[in-house]
Amino acid sequence: MKRNKLSRIILPAIILLLLSVKLPAQSIAGDWYSMMKVQGIHMQLQLHIQESASGLSGSFSVPEQGAMNIPLSSVSLDNQEFAFTFIPAAFSFEGISDPAFSVIIGYFSQGDINLKTRFQREPVEPPAESTAAIKEIYDKEELYIETVSYTHL
């Protein structure tokens, strides 16, 4: 009898616990983060992918360049093969996502540049020598000090 009461409490608790565990994304939609080194400069590339009945769309941001939420020209997903383009700057990306849509690995191309790039769901910590990391260390504040000028007669 005690065992039966205990199982009635424990079994629902286990089921609730399993249901509350955060499952990985099952869609390409959402935010993606990468860190690229282009001509010696570390740059964050952020993707914002939306999914609708008409298909995929998205925008990108490169905070180091002040480029925020620029609409992509095209975004596509065929099985796990993911691609996007931005025609005004003549760049593109082609890669493959894992089945859980937690990582995308591929190549970013612009002109003669062809960089292996990895996107992930969590923001990427900038390297210590990057502009973003240096700005965090030396955050600039303006300070005005009023002084009294003494004139000797």
mmCIF file with all atom_site columns, C-alpha atoms in Angstrom, residues 34-43 45 92-95 104-119:
data_model
loop_
_atom_site.group_PDB
_atom_site.id
_atom_site.type_symbol
_atom_site.label_atom_id
_atom_site.label_alt_id
_atom_site.label_comp_id
_atom_site.label_asym_id
_atom_site.label_entity_id
_atom_site.label_seq_id
_atom_site.pdbx_PDB_ins_code
_atom_site.Cartn_x
_atom_site.Cartn_y
_atom_site.Cartn_z
_atom_site.occupancy
_atom_site.B_iso_or_equiv
_atom_site.pdbx_formal_charge
_atom_site.auth_seq_id
_atom_site.auth_comp_id
_atom_site.auth_asym_id
_atom_site.auth_atom_id
_atom_site.pdbx_PDB_model_num
ATOM 1  C CA . SER A 1 34  ? 30.163 33.521 -34.554 1.00 0.00 ? 34  SER A CA 1
ATOM 2  C CA . MET A 1 35  ? 33.600 35.105 -34.201 1.00 0.00 ? 35  MET A CA 1
ATOM 3  C CA . MET A 1 36  ? 35.661 35.552 -37.363 1.00 0.00 ? 36  MET A CA 1
ATOM 4  C CA . LYS A 1 37  ? 39.179 36.829 -37.897 1.00 0.00 ? 37  LYS A CA 1
ATOM 5  C CA . VAL A 1 38  ? 39.278 38.844 -41.106 1.00 0.00 ? 38  VAL A CA 1
ATOM 6  C CA . GLN A 1 39  ? 42.597 40.399 -42.147 1.00 0.00 ? 39  GLN A CA 1
ATOM 7  C CA . GLY A 1 40  ? 43.852 40.205 -38.554 1.00 0.00 ? 40  GLY A CA 1
ATOM 8  C CA . ILE A 1 41  ? 40.735 41.749 -37.009 1.00 0.00 ? 41  ILE A CA 1
ATOM 9  C CA . HIS A 1 42  ? 38.323 39.724 -34.837 1.00 0.00 ? 42  HIS A CA 1
ATOM 10 C CA . MET A 1 43  ? 34.695 40.427 -35.695 1.00 0.00 ? 43  MET A CA 1
ATOM 11 C CA . LEU A 1 45  ? 28.884 38.022 -36.720 1.00 0.00 ? 45  LEU A CA 1
ATOM 12 C CA . SER A 1 92  ? 27.654 34.427 -48.737 1.00 0.00 ? 92  SER A CA 1
ATOM 13 C CA . PHE A 1 93  ? 27.718 31.512 -46.346 1.00 0.00 ? 93  PHE A CA 1
ATOM 14 C CA . GLU A 1 94  ? 27.163 27.823 -47.027 1.00 0.00 ? 94  GLU A CA 1
ATOM 15 C CA . GLY A 1 95  ? 27.197 25.256 -44.268 1.00 0.00 ? 95  GLY A CA 1
ATOM 16 C CA . ILE A 1 104 ? 26.255 25.362 -38.049 1.00 0.00 ? 104 ILE A CA 1
ATOM 17 C CA . ILE A 1 105 ? 29.673 24.841 -39.635 1.00 0.00 ? 105 ILE A CA 1
ATOM 18 C CA . GLY A 1 106 ? 30.552 26.070 -43.100 1.00 0.00 ? 106 GLY A CA 1
ATOM 19 C CA . TYR A 1 107 ? 32.358 28.670 -45.176 1.00 0.00 ? 107 TYR A CA 1
ATOM 20 C CA . PHE A 1 108 ? 31.873 32.432 -45.280 1.00 0.00 ? 108 PHE A CA 1
ATOM 21 C CA . SER A 1 109 ? 32.925 33.876 -48.649 1.00 0.00 ? 109 SER A CA 1
ATOM 22 C CA . GLN A 1 110 ? 33.488 37.430 -49.833 1.00 0.00 ? 110 GLN A CA 1
ATOM 23 C CA . GLY A 1 111 ? 35.702 38.132 -52.831 1.00 0.00 ? 111 GLY A CA 1
ATOM 24 C CA . ASP A 1 112 ? 38.974 36.244 -52.329 1.00 0.00 ? 112 ASP A CA 1
ATOM 25 C CA . ILE A 1 113 ? 38.176 35.546 -48.660 1.00 0.00 ? 113 ILE A CA 1
ATOM 26 C CA . ASN A 1 114 ? 36.917 32.050 -47.830 1.00 0.00 ? 114 ASN A CA 1
ATOM 27 C CA . LEU A 1 115 ? 36.781 31.454 -44.056 1.00 0.00 ? 115 LEU A CA 1
ATOM 28 C CA . LYS A 1 116 ? 35.721 28.356 -42.166 1.00 0.00 ? 116 LYS A CA 1
ATOM 29 C CA . THR A 1 117 ? 33.016 29.627 -39.821 1.00 0.00 ? 117 THR A CA 1
ATOM 30 C CA . ARG A 1 118 ? 31.142 28.104 -36.884 1.00 0.00 ? 118 ARG A CA 1
ATOM 31 C CA . PHE A 1 119 ? 27.821 29.505 -35.652 1.00 0.00 ? 119 PHE A CA 1
#
